[in-house]
CSV table of C-alpha atoms and ligand atoms in Angstrom, one decimal:
chain,number,residue,atom,x,y,z
N,1,MET,CA,-140.5,153.0,-162.7
N,2,SER,CA,-138.6,156.1,-163.5
N,3,SER,CA,-139.9,159.5,-163.4
N,4,VAL,CA,-140.9,161.2,-166.7
N,5,ASN,CA,-139.6,164.6,-165.7
N,6,ASN,CA,-136.0,162.9,-165.2
N,7,LYS,CA,-134.2,164.9,-167.8
N,8,HIS,CA,-131.1,162.5,-167.4
N,9,LEU,CA,-133.2,159.6,-168.7
N,10,PRO,CA,-134.6,160.5,-172.1
N,11,ARG,CA,-136.0,157.2,-173.1
N,12,HIS,CA,-137.7,154.4,-171.0
N,13,LEU,CA,-140.5,152.0,-170.9
N,14,ILE,CA,-143.4,153.5,-169.0
N,15,VAL,CA,-144.1,150.3,-167.2
N,16,ASP,CA,-142.0,147.5,-165.9
N,17,ALA,CA,-143.2,143.9,-166.5
N,18,LYS,CA,-141.8,142.5,-163.3
N,19,LYS,CA,-143.4,145.2,-161.2
N,20,CYS,CA,-146.7,144.6,-162.9
N,21,LYS,CA,-146.5,140.7,-162.0
N,22,ALA,CA,-145.8,141.6,-158.4
N,23,LEU,CA,-148.8,144.0,-158.0
N,24,CYS,CA,-151.4,142.0,-159.7
N,25,SER,CA,-154.1,140.5,-157.7
N,26,CYS,CA,-156.2,138.7,-160.4
N,27,GLY,CA,-153.8,136.3,-161.8
N,28,TYR,CA,-154.5,136.9,-165.4
N,29,GLU,CA,-151.9,137.9,-168.0
N,30,HIS,CA,-152.0,141.7,-168.5
N,31,LYS,CA,-151.1,143.2,-171.7
N,32,ILE,CA,-148.2,145.5,-170.9
N,33,PRO,CA,-148.3,148.7,-173.1
N,34,SER,CA,-145.0,149.2,-174.8
N,35,VAL,CA,-145.3,153.0,-174.9
N,36,LYS,CA,-141.9,154.7,-174.6
N,37,VAL,CA,-141.7,158.3,-173.2
N,38,VAL,CA,-139.1,160.7,-174.4
N,39,SER,CA,-139.1,163.4,-171.9
N,40,THR,CA,-136.4,166.2,-172.4
N,41,GLU,CA,-136.2,169.8,-173.4
N,42,ASP,CA,-135.4,168.8,-177.0
N,43,ALA,CA,-138.0,166.2,-177.2
N,44,TYR,CA,-139.3,167.6,-180.5
N,45,SER,CA,-135.7,167.5,-182.2
N,46,VAL,CA,-135.4,163.8,-180.9
N,47,LEU,CA,-138.9,163.1,-182.6
N,48,ALA,CA,-137.6,164.7,-185.9
N,49,LYS,CA,-134.4,162.7,-185.8
N,50,ASP,CA,-136.4,159.4,-185.0
N,51,CYS,CA,-138.8,160.3,-187.8
N,52,ALA,CA,-135.8,160.7,-190.2
N,53,LYS,CA,-134.3,157.4,-189.1
N,54,ILE,CA,-137.5,155.3,-189.7
N,55,TYR,CA,-139.5,157.3,-192.3
N,56,ALA,CA,-137.1,159.1,-194.3
N,57,LYS,CA,-138.5,157.6,-197.6
N,58,GLU,CA,-142.1,157.6,-196.4
N,59,SER,CA,-144.6,160.3,-195.6
N,60,VAL,CA,-146.2,161.3,-192.3
N,61,LEU,CA,-149.6,162.9,-191.3
N,62,LEU,CA,-149.1,165.7,-188.7
N,63,LEU,CA,-152.2,166.4,-186.9
N,64,ASP,CA,-152.8,169.6,-184.6
N,65,ASP,CA,-155.2,172.3,-184.0
N,66,GLU,CA,-155.2,176.1,-183.8
N,67,ASN,CA,-154.1,176.2,-180.2
N,68,THR,CA,-151.7,173.2,-180.1
N,69,HIS,CA,-150.0,174.4,-183.3
N,70,LEU,CA,-148.9,177.6,-181.3
N,71,ALA,CA,-147.8,175.6,-178.5
N,72,ALA,CA,-145.9,172.9,-180.2
N,73,GLY,CA,-147.1,171.9,-183.7
N,74,ALA,CA,-145.4,174.7,-185.4
N,75,LEU,CA,-142.1,173.7,-184.0
N,76,VAL,CA,-142.5,170.1,-184.8
N,77,SER,CA,-143.5,170.9,-188.4
N,78,GLU,CA,-140.4,173.2,-188.7
N,79,LEU,CA,-138.1,170.5,-187.4
N,80,LEU,CA,-139.6,167.9,-189.8
N,81,GLU,CA,-139.0,170.4,-192.7
N,82,LYS,CA,-135.4,171.0,-191.6
N,83,ARG,CA,-134.9,167.2,-192.1
N,84,SER,CA,-136.5,167.3,-195.5
N,85,LEU,CA,-139.2,164.8,-194.4
N,86,ALA,CA,-142.4,164.5,-196.4
N,87,TYR,CA,-145.4,165.3,-194.3
N,88,GLN,CA,-148.8,166.6,-194.6
N,89,LEU,CA,-150.1,169.0,-191.9
N,90,VAL,CA,-153.7,168.8,-190.9
N,91,ARG,CA,-154.7,171.7,-188.6
N,92,LEU,CA,-158.1,171.4,-187.2
N,93,PRO,CA,-160.2,174.2,-185.7
N,94,GLY,CA,-159.5,174.9,-181.9
N,95,ASP,CA,-163.1,173.7,-180.9
N,96,SER,CA,-163.2,170.4,-182.9
N,97,VAL,CA,-164.9,167.4,-181.3
N,98,ALA,CA,-163.8,163.8,-181.9
N,99,THR,CA,-166.8,162.5,-183.8
N,100,ASP,CA,-167.1,159.5,-186.1
N,101,LYS,CA,-167.5,161.9,-189.0
N,102,LEU,CA,-164.3,163.8,-188.4
N,103,ALA,CA,-162.4,160.5,-187.7
N,104,GLU,CA,-163.5,159.4,-191.2
N,105,GLN,CA,-162.3,162.6,-192.8
N,106,ILE,CA,-158.9,162.2,-191.1
N,107,TYR,CA,-158.9,158.5,-192.1
N,108,ASP,CA,-159.2,159.6,-195.8
N,109,LEU,CA,-156.7,162.2,-195.4
N,110,SER,CA,-154.2,159.6,-193.9
N,111,THR,CA,-154.3,157.5,-197.2
N,112,GLY,CA,-150.6,156.9,-198.2
N,113,HIS,CA,-149.0,158.0,-194.9
N,114,SER,CA,-147.0,155.7,-192.8
N,115,LEU,CA,-147.3,157.3,-189.5
N,116,ILE,CA,-149.5,159.7,-187.7
N,117,ILE,CA,-148.0,162.2,-185.3
N,118,ALA,CA,-150.7,164.0,-183.2
N,119,VAL,CA,-149.8,167.3,-181.5
N,120,GLY,CA,-152.5,168.0,-178.7
N,121,ALA,CA,-154.5,166.4,-175.8
N,122,GLY,CA,-158.1,165.4,-175.7
N,123,THR,CA,-159.7,165.5,-179.2
N,124,ILE,CA,-156.4,165.6,-181.2
N,125,ASN,CA,-155.0,162.7,-179.3
N,126,ASP,CA,-158.3,160.6,-179.6
N,127,LEU,CA,-158.4,161.2,-183.4
N,128,GLY,CA,-154.9,160.5,-183.9
N,129,LYS,CA,-154.9,157.3,-182.0
N,130,TYR,CA,-158.1,156.1,-183.4
N,131,VAL,CA,-157.3,156.7,-187.0
N,132,SER,CA,-153.8,155.4,-186.8
N,133,ASP,CA,-155.3,152.1,-185.3
N,134,LYS,CA,-157.9,151.9,-188.0
N,135,ARG,CA,-155.3,152.4,-190.6
N,136,GLY,CA,-153.0,149.9,-189.1
N,137,ILE,CA,-150.0,152.4,-188.9
N,138,PRO,CA,-148.1,153.5,-185.9
N,139,TYR,CA,-149.0,156.6,-183.8
N,140,TRP,CA,-146.7,159.0,-182.0
N,141,SER,CA,-148.0,161.6,-179.5
N,142,VAL,CA,-146.8,165.0,-178.6
N,143,PRO,CA,-148.7,166.1,-175.5
N,144,THR,CA,-149.4,169.8,-175.0
N,145,ALA,CA,-151.3,169.8,-171.7
N,146,PRO,CA,-151.7,167.7,-168.5
N,147,SER,CA,-155.4,167.9,-169.2
N,148,MET,CA,-156.7,164.3,-169.6
N,149,ASN,CA,-155.4,160.7,-169.1
N,150,GLY,CA,-155.8,159.4,-172.7
N,151,TYR,CA,-152.3,159.6,-173.9
N,152,THR,CA,-151.2,156.3,-172.9
N,153,SER,CA,-154.5,154.4,-172.9
N,154,SER,CA,-155.7,151.7,-175.3
N,155,ILE,CA,-159.0,153.3,-176.0
N,156,ALA,CA,-160.1,156.4,-177.9
N,157,GLY,CA,-163.2,158.6,-177.0
N,158,ILE,CA,-165.3,159.0,-180.0
N,159,LYS,CA,-168.9,160.2,-180.6
N,160,VAL,CA,-170.5,157.6,-182.6
N,161,LYS,CA,-173.8,158.5,-184.0
N,162,GLY,CA,-174.1,161.2,-181.3
N,163,VAL,CA,-173.2,158.6,-178.5
N,164,LYS,CA,-169.9,159.0,-176.6
N,165,ARG,CA,-168.1,155.8,-176.9
N,166,THR,CA,-164.6,154.5,-175.7
N,167,LEU,CA,-163.3,152.4,-178.8
N,168,PRO,CA,-160.3,150.2,-178.7
N,169,ALA,CA,-157.3,151.8,-180.1
N,170,LEU,CA,-153.6,151.0,-179.8
N,171,PRO,CA,-151.6,153.5,-177.5
N,172,PRO,CA,-148.8,155.5,-179.1
N,173,GLN,CA,-145.3,153.9,-179.7
N,174,PHE,CA,-143.7,157.1,-178.4
N,175,ILE,CA,-144.7,160.0,-176.5
N,176,TYR,CA,-142.5,163.1,-177.0
N,177,VAL,CA,-142.6,165.5,-174.1
N,178,ASP,CA,-141.2,168.8,-173.6
N,179,PRO,CA,-141.6,169.5,-170.0
N,180,GLN,CA,-141.8,173.3,-170.6
N,181,ALA,CA,-144.7,172.9,-172.8
N,182,ILE,CA,-146.7,170.8,-170.1
N,183,GLN,CA,-145.8,173.4,-167.5
N,184,ASN,CA,-146.9,176.3,-169.8
N,185,ALA,CA,-150.3,174.8,-170.4
N,186,PRO,CA,-153.2,177.0,-169.3
N,187,LEU,CA,-154.5,176.9,-165.7
N,188,LYS,CA,-157.9,175.6,-166.8
N,189,LEU,CA,-156.3,172.6,-168.5
N,190,ARG,CA,-154.2,171.8,-165.5
N,191,GLN,CA,-157.4,171.9,-163.4
N,192,ALA,CA,-159.1,169.6,-165.9
N,193,GLY,CA,-156.3,167.0,-165.6
N,194,PHE,CA,-156.4,167.3,-161.8
N,195,CYS,CA,-160.1,166.3,-161.7
N,196,ASP,CA,-159.6,163.7,-164.4
N,197,VAL,CA,-157.0,161.8,-162.4
N,198,LEU,CA,-159.0,162.3,-159.2
N,199,ALA,CA,-161.8,160.3,-160.8
N,200,LYS,CA,-159.7,157.1,-160.0
N,201,SER,CA,-160.7,157.5,-156.3
N,202,VAL,CA,-164.4,156.7,-157.1
N,203,SER,CA,-164.1,154.8,-160.5
N,204,ASP,CA,-161.9,152.2,-159.1
N,205,LEU,CA,-164.6,151.5,-156.4
N,206,ASP,CA,-167.2,151.3,-159.2
N,207,TRP,CA,-165.1,148.6,-160.7
N,208,GLN,CA,-164.6,146.8,-157.5
N,209,THR,CA,-168.4,147.0,-156.9
N,210,GLU,CA,-169.4,145.5,-160.5
N,211,SER,CA,-166.6,142.9,-160.0
N,212,LEU,CA,-167.9,141.8,-156.7
N,213,LEU,CA,-171.6,141.7,-157.9
N,214,PHE,CA,-171.1,140.1,-161.4
N,215,ASN,CA,-167.9,139.2,-163.0
N,216,GLY,CA,-164.9,139.1,-160.7
N,217,THR,CA,-162.6,141.0,-163.2
N,218,TYR,CA,-161.2,143.5,-160.7
N,219,CYS,CA,-157.4,143.6,-160.3
N,220,SER,CA,-155.5,146.0,-157.9
N,221,LEU,CA,-152.7,146.4,-160.4
N,222,PRO,CA,-154.1,149.4,-162.4
N,223,SER,CA,-154.8,151.4,-159.3
N,224,ALA,CA,-151.4,150.5,-157.8
N,225,ILE,CA,-149.7,151.8,-160.9
N,226,VAL,CA,-151.1,155.3,-160.4
N,227,ASN,CA,-150.5,155.4,-156.7
N,228,ASP,CA,-146.8,156.0,-157.1
N,229,SER,CA,-147.1,159.5,-158.5
N,230,GLU,CA,-150.3,160.6,-156.6
N,231,SER,CA,-148.5,162.3,-153.7
N,232,THR,CA,-146.8,164.9,-155.9
N,233,TYR,CA,-150.1,166.5,-156.8
N,234,ILE,CA,-152.9,165.3,-154.5
N,235,ASN,CA,-151.2,166.5,-151.3
N,236,HIS,CA,-150.7,170.1,-152.5
N,237,PRO,CA,-153.4,170.9,-155.1
N,238,GLU,CA,-152.7,174.6,-154.8
N,239,LYS,CA,-149.2,173.9,-156.4
N,240,ILE,CA,-151.2,173.1,-159.6
N,241,HIS,CA,-152.7,176.4,-159.4
N,242,GLN,CA,-149.4,178.2,-158.8
N,243,GLY,CA,-147.9,176.2,-161.8
N,244,ASP,CA,-145.3,174.6,-159.5
N,245,PRO,CA,-143.1,172.5,-162.1
N,246,GLU,CA,-142.8,169.6,-159.9
N,247,ALA,CA,-146.6,169.4,-159.1
N,248,VAL,CA,-147.5,170.0,-162.7
N,249,LEU,CA,-145.2,167.4,-164.0
N,250,GLY,CA,-146.1,165.1,-161.3
N,251,LEU,CA,-149.9,165.6,-162.4
N,252,PHE,CA,-148.9,164.8,-165.9
N,253,GLU,CA,-147.1,161.6,-164.8
N,254,GLY,CA,-150.2,160.6,-162.8
N,255,LEU,CA,-152.3,161.1,-166.0
N,256,LEU,CA,-149.9,158.9,-168.1
N,257,TYR,CA,-149.9,156.2,-165.4
N,258,SER,CA,-153.8,156.6,-165.3
N,259,GLY,CA,-153.9,155.8,-169.1
N,260,VAL,CA,-151.6,152.9,-168.5
N,261,ALA,CA,-153.9,151.6,-165.9
N,262,MET,CA,-156.6,151.5,-168.4
N,263,SER,CA,-154.5,149.7,-170.9
N,264,LEU,CA,-153.4,147.1,-168.3
N,265,ALA,CA,-157.2,146.6,-167.4
N,266,GLY,CA,-158.0,146.2,-170.9
N,267,SER,CA,-160.9,148.8,-170.4
N,268,SER,CA,-161.4,152.2,-169.1
N,269,ALA,CA,-162.9,150.7,-165.8
N,270,PRO,CA,-160.0,151.7,-163.4
N,271,ALA,CA,-160.2,155.5,-164.5
N,272,SER,CA,-163.7,156.0,-165.7
N,273,GLY,CA,-167.0,155.2,-163.8
N,274,GLY,CA,-170.2,156.8,-163.0
N,275,GLU,CA,-168.5,160.3,-162.6
N,276,HIS,CA,-167.3,160.2,-166.3
N,277,LEU,CA,-170.9,159.3,-167.5
N,278,ILE,CA,-171.9,162.7,-166.1
N,279,SER,CA,-169.3,164.3,-168.3
N,280,HIS,CA,-170.3,162.2,-171.3
N,281,PHE,CA,-173.9,163.0,-170.7
N,282,LEU,CA,-173.3,166.8,-170.9
N,283,ASP,CA,-171.1,166.3,-174.0
N,284,MET,CA,-173.7,164.4,-175.9
N,285,ARG,CA,-176.6,166.6,-174.8
N,286,GLU,CA,-175.0,169.5,-176.6
N,287,ASN,CA,-176.8,168.4,-179.7
N,288,LEU,CA,-180.1,168.8,-178.0
N,289,THR,CA,-179.8,171.7,-175.6
N,290,GLY,CA,-177.2,173.7,-177.5
N,291,ILE,CA,-175.2,174.2,-174.4
N,292,GLU,CA,-171.5,174.1,-175.1
N,293,PRO,CA,-169.8,171.5,-172.7
N,294,ASN,CA,-167.0,172.3,-170.5
N,295,LEU,CA,-163.7,170.7,-170.5
N,296,HIS,CA,-163.9,166.9,-170.1
N,297,GLY,CA,-162.0,166.9,-166.9
N,298,ILE,CA,-163.8,169.7,-165.3
N,299,GLN,CA,-167.1,168.0,-165.9
N,300,VAL,CA,-165.7,164.9,-164.5
N,301,GLY,CA,-164.8,166.7,-161.2
N,302,ALA,CA,-168.5,167.5,-160.8
N,303,GLY,CA,-169.2,163.8,-161.4
N,304,VAL,CA,-166.7,162.9,-158.7
N,305,VAL,CA,-168.5,165.0,-156.1
N,306,LEU,CA,-171.9,163.3,-157.1
N,307,SER,CA,-170.2,159.7,-156.9
N,308,ALA,CA,-168.8,160.7,-153.5
N,309,VAL,CA,-172.4,161.7,-152.1
N,310,CYS,CA,-173.9,158.4,-153.6
N,311,TYR,CA,-171.1,156.4,-151.9
N,312,GLN,CA,-171.7,158.1,-148.5
N,313,LYS,CA,-175.5,157.5,-148.7
N,314,LEU,CA,-175.0,153.9,-149.8
N,315,ALA,CA,-172.5,153.3,-146.9
N,316,ALA,CA,-175.3,154.5,-144.6
N,317,THR,CA,-178.0,152.3,-146.1
N,318,GLU,CA,-179.0,149.1,-144.2
N,319,GLU,CA,-179.6,145.9,-145.9
N,320,LYS,CA,-183.2,145.9,-144.5
N,321,GLU,CA,-183.9,149.0,-146.6
N,322,LEU,CA,-183.1,147.3,-150.0
N,323,LYS,CA,-186.2,146.6,-151.9
N,324,ASN,CA,-186.9,144.3,-155.0
N,325,ARG,CA,-187.5,146.9,-157.6
N,326,ALA,CA,-185.0,146.1,-160.5
N,327,LYS,CA,-187.7,145.4,-163.1
N,328,LYS,CA,-189.7,148.5,-162.3
N,329,ILE,CA,-186.6,150.8,-162.3
N,330,PHE,CA,-185.3,149.3,-165.5
N,331,GLU,CA,-188.6,149.6,-167.4
N,332,ALA,CA,-189.0,153.3,-166.2
N,333,ASP,CA,-185.5,154.0,-167.5
N,334,VAL,CA,-186.1,152.5,-170.9
N,335,ARG,CA,-189.4,154.6,-171.0
N,336,ASN,CA,-187.5,157.7,-170.3
N,337,ILE,CA,-184.9,157.3,-172.8
N,338,PRO,CA,-186.8,159.0,-175.8
N,339,SER,CA,-187.6,162.2,-173.7
N,340,VAL,CA,-184.2,162.7,-172.7
N,341,TRP,CA,-182.3,161.6,-175.8
N,342,GLY,CA,-184.5,162.7,-178.7
N,343,ASN,CA,-182.9,161.6,-182.0
N,344,LEU,CA,-180.2,159.8,-180.1
N,345,ALA,CA,-182.7,157.6,-178.3
N,346,SER,CA,-182.3,154.4,-180.4
N,347,GLU,CA,-178.5,154.4,-180.1
N,348,VAL,CA,-178.5,155.1,-176.3
N,349,GLU,CA,-181.2,152.3,-175.8
N,350,LYS,CA,-178.9,149.9,-177.6
N,351,GLN,CA,-176.1,150.6,-175.1
N,352,PHE,CA,-178.4,150.5,-172.1
N,353,LEU,CA,-180.0,147.2,-173.0
N,354,LYS,CA,-176.6,145.6,-172.9
N,355,LYS,CA,-176.7,145.7,-169.2
N,356,ARG,CA,-180.3,144.7,-168.8
N,357,ASP,CA,-179.5,141.2,-167.5
N,358,ARG,CA,-177.0,142.6,-164.8
N,359,LEU,CA,-179.6,145.3,-163.8
N,360,LEU,CA,-182.4,142.7,-163.3
N,361,GLN,CA,-180.1,140.5,-161.2
N,362,LEU,CA,-179.4,143.5,-158.7
N,363,ASP,CA,-182.3,142.6,-156.5
N,364,ALA,CA,-180.6,139.3,-155.5
N,365,ALA,CA,-177.0,140.3,-156.0
N,366,LEU,CA,-177.1,143.4,-153.9
N,367,SER,CA,-178.7,141.7,-150.8
N,368,ILE,CA,-176.3,138.8,-151.0
N,369,ASN,CA,-173.3,141.1,-151.0
N,370,TRP,CA,-174.5,144.2,-149.1
N,371,GLN,CA,-172.2,143.8,-146.1
N,372,LYS,CA,-169.1,143.4,-148.2
N,373,LEU,CA,-170.3,146.3,-150.5
N,374,LYS,CA,-170.8,148.5,-147.4
N,375,VAL,CA,-167.1,148.0,-146.5
N,376,LEU,CA,-166.1,149.2,-150.0
N,377,PHE,CA,-168.5,152.1,-150.0
N,378,SER,CA,-167.2,153.5,-146.7
N,379,LYS,CA,-163.7,153.6,-148.2
N,380,VAL,CA,-164.5,156.7,-150.4
N,381,GLY,CA,-163.5,160.0,-149.4
N,382,THR,CA,-166.2,162.4,-148.3
N,383,PRO,CA,-167.7,164.9,-151.0
N,384,ASP,CA,-166.2,167.8,-149.0
N,385,PHE,CA,-162.8,166.2,-149.1
N,386,PHE,CA,-163.0,166.1,-153.0
N,387,ILE,CA,-164.6,169.6,-153.3
N,388,ASP,CA,-161.8,171.0,-151.1
N,389,LEU,CA,-159.1,169.4,-153.3
N,390,ILE,CA,-160.7,170.6,-156.5
N,391,ARG,CA,-161.2,174.2,-155.1
N,392,ARG,CA,-157.6,174.4,-154.0
N,393,THR,CA,-156.6,174.2,-157.5
N,394,GLY,CA,-158.2,177.5,-157.9
N,395,LEU,CA,-161.3,176.1,-159.8
N,396,GLU,CA,-164.5,177.4,-158.4
N,397,MET,CA,-166.3,174.1,-159.0
N,398,THR,CA,-169.9,175.3,-158.9
N,399,LEU,CA,-172.7,174.5,-161.3
N,400,PRO,CA,-173.1,178.4,-162.3
N,401,SER,CA,-169.3,178.7,-162.9
N,402,LEU,CA,-169.4,175.5,-165.0
N,403,GLY,CA,-172.5,176.8,-167.1
N,404,ILE,CA,-174.6,173.8,-166.0
N,405,SER,CA,-178.0,174.6,-164.8
N,406,LYS,CA,-179.5,172.8,-161.7
N,407,ASP,CA,-182.2,171.0,-163.9
N,408,GLU,CA,-179.6,169.8,-166.4
N,409,PHE,CA,-177.3,168.5,-163.7
N,410,PHE,CA,-180.3,166.7,-162.0
N,411,LEU,CA,-181.1,165.1,-165.2
N,412,ALA,CA,-177.5,164.0,-165.9
N,413,ALA,CA,-177.4,162.5,-162.4
N,414,ILE,CA,-180.5,160.4,-162.9
N,415,SER,CA,-180.2,159.5,-166.6
N,416,ALA,CA,-176.5,159.3,-167.4
N,417,ARG,CA,-176.3,155.7,-166.4
N,418,THR,CA,-178.4,154.8,-169.6
N,419,ILE,CA,-175.5,155.6,-172.1
N,420,ARG,CA,-173.0,152.9,-171.1
N,421,ASP,CA,-173.2,149.1,-170.5
N,422,ARG,CA,-170.9,149.1,-167.3
N,423,ILE,CA,-172.6,148.9,-163.9
N,424,THR,CA,-171.6,152.0,-161.9
N,425,VAL,CA,-172.4,153.7,-158.6
N,426,LEU,CA,-175.2,155.5,-160.4
N,427,ASP,CA,-177.0,152.1,-161.2
N,428,ILE,CA,-176.5,150.9,-157.6
N,429,SER,CA,-177.9,154.3,-156.2
N,430,ALA,CA,-180.8,154.1,-158.5
N,431,HIS,CA,-181.5,150.6,-157.3
N,432,THR,CA,-181.4,151.5,-153.6
N,433,GLY,CA,-183.5,154.7,-154.2
N,434,ILE,CA,-181.0,157.2,-153.0
N,435,LEU,CA,-179.9,158.6,-156.4
N,436,LYS,CA,-182.4,161.5,-156.6
N,437,GLY,CA,-181.5,162.5,-153.1
N,438,ALA,CA,-177.8,162.4,-153.8
N,439,ALA,CA,-178.4,164.6,-157.0
N,440,LYS,CA,-180.3,167.2,-155.0
N,441,GLU,CA,-177.6,167.2,-152.2
N,442,THR,CA,-174.8,167.5,-154.8
N,443,ILE,CA,-176.6,170.4,-156.5
N,444,GLU,CA,-176.9,172.1,-153.2
N,445,MET,CA,-173.1,171.6,-152.4
N,446,LEU,CA,-172.2,173.0,-155.9
N,447,SER,CA,-174.5,176.1,-155.8
U,501,ZN,ZN1,-154.1,141.2,-162.4
U,502,ZN,ZN1,-161.4,161.2,-168.3
């Protein structure tokens, strides 16, 4: 695997099929994403040249927002113009959210275009990827920040009827990276990316736990793919704060591989577990509370701390302490959905009911596997370890600094598991009776 910041190697496949085969532990055929990364100072010129080569007689939809237009979109559009290419620029407001409604509008605007180029991270990338997949046309990405891991993944995060979902969407054919643009990204975006990629340390354990309990789908390949680049940013988080080029580009590379890990797994499981549900919960509750969510990755960071507290408590729980309470807990959770979710309740309930059977099996499944699970649980870093890493990036990481009240965080901790059908550490913690205590402890640590 070559480094994306190697300026002498402008074009390469982001993963190597042979290496994947060697690292796979499940034996199933993994779909290897064919994303190509063009990382060079003149990446946008290469993009325009490629575009002229393939789409000279067709038209292209260029998607950006107010912020990413300044960072890169303006230059990309200028270069397309210079080559007399037909394109339509759609510039969204800077605070846009990737909703099904907005996706529909962009879908309509994409009529007659042969390619979508999206300039930006989170929302812009999700929308560009999702709409081009729907439309059945290729997608090219121009990243502007190392803020999240969605560039290379085969899913798009879209709010559907108010519920945050991860929907299948083909990854981009090409990613055009100007290393300078990534390095220049605001500190807050770099901190968000750091927390997003840190999630792997707990989400991979969530996946192993669900796999051991129910479906045996775990594979060590996705995690191994990310390991290679981890040392460049995990060992020196303060360098993310300082804007050290090697660390920031290393972080960006880690995020690209984290997205590839999801593509290889065929789901978001390797990079998104209970900690991500905390972030999704806060995003979704905006409609009900009016509280504007923070950046995805930063909210995920608070979720990582909660997951680590849960794992620490689970590792200290003895088998004899497990009680048969699956039915009682499940019924209480279903009863609580309307008060937490208001007009979103029926959509949330639909997602939650999908894991009903697995939740009801927890009584038996946990006690049979508890000793093996405890070995897994004890592998997770301590909450202090994660808080220290995050704070060394210069991020305060306290609930007040994130604009989250103690009550809202507590509610997120105990209710977020209802919004997705995957079993995570939050479900196991609720079942073993440690979740409320873990929530309170996390609130204390982040006060
Ligand atoms: Zn495998
Ligand atoms: Zn994420």
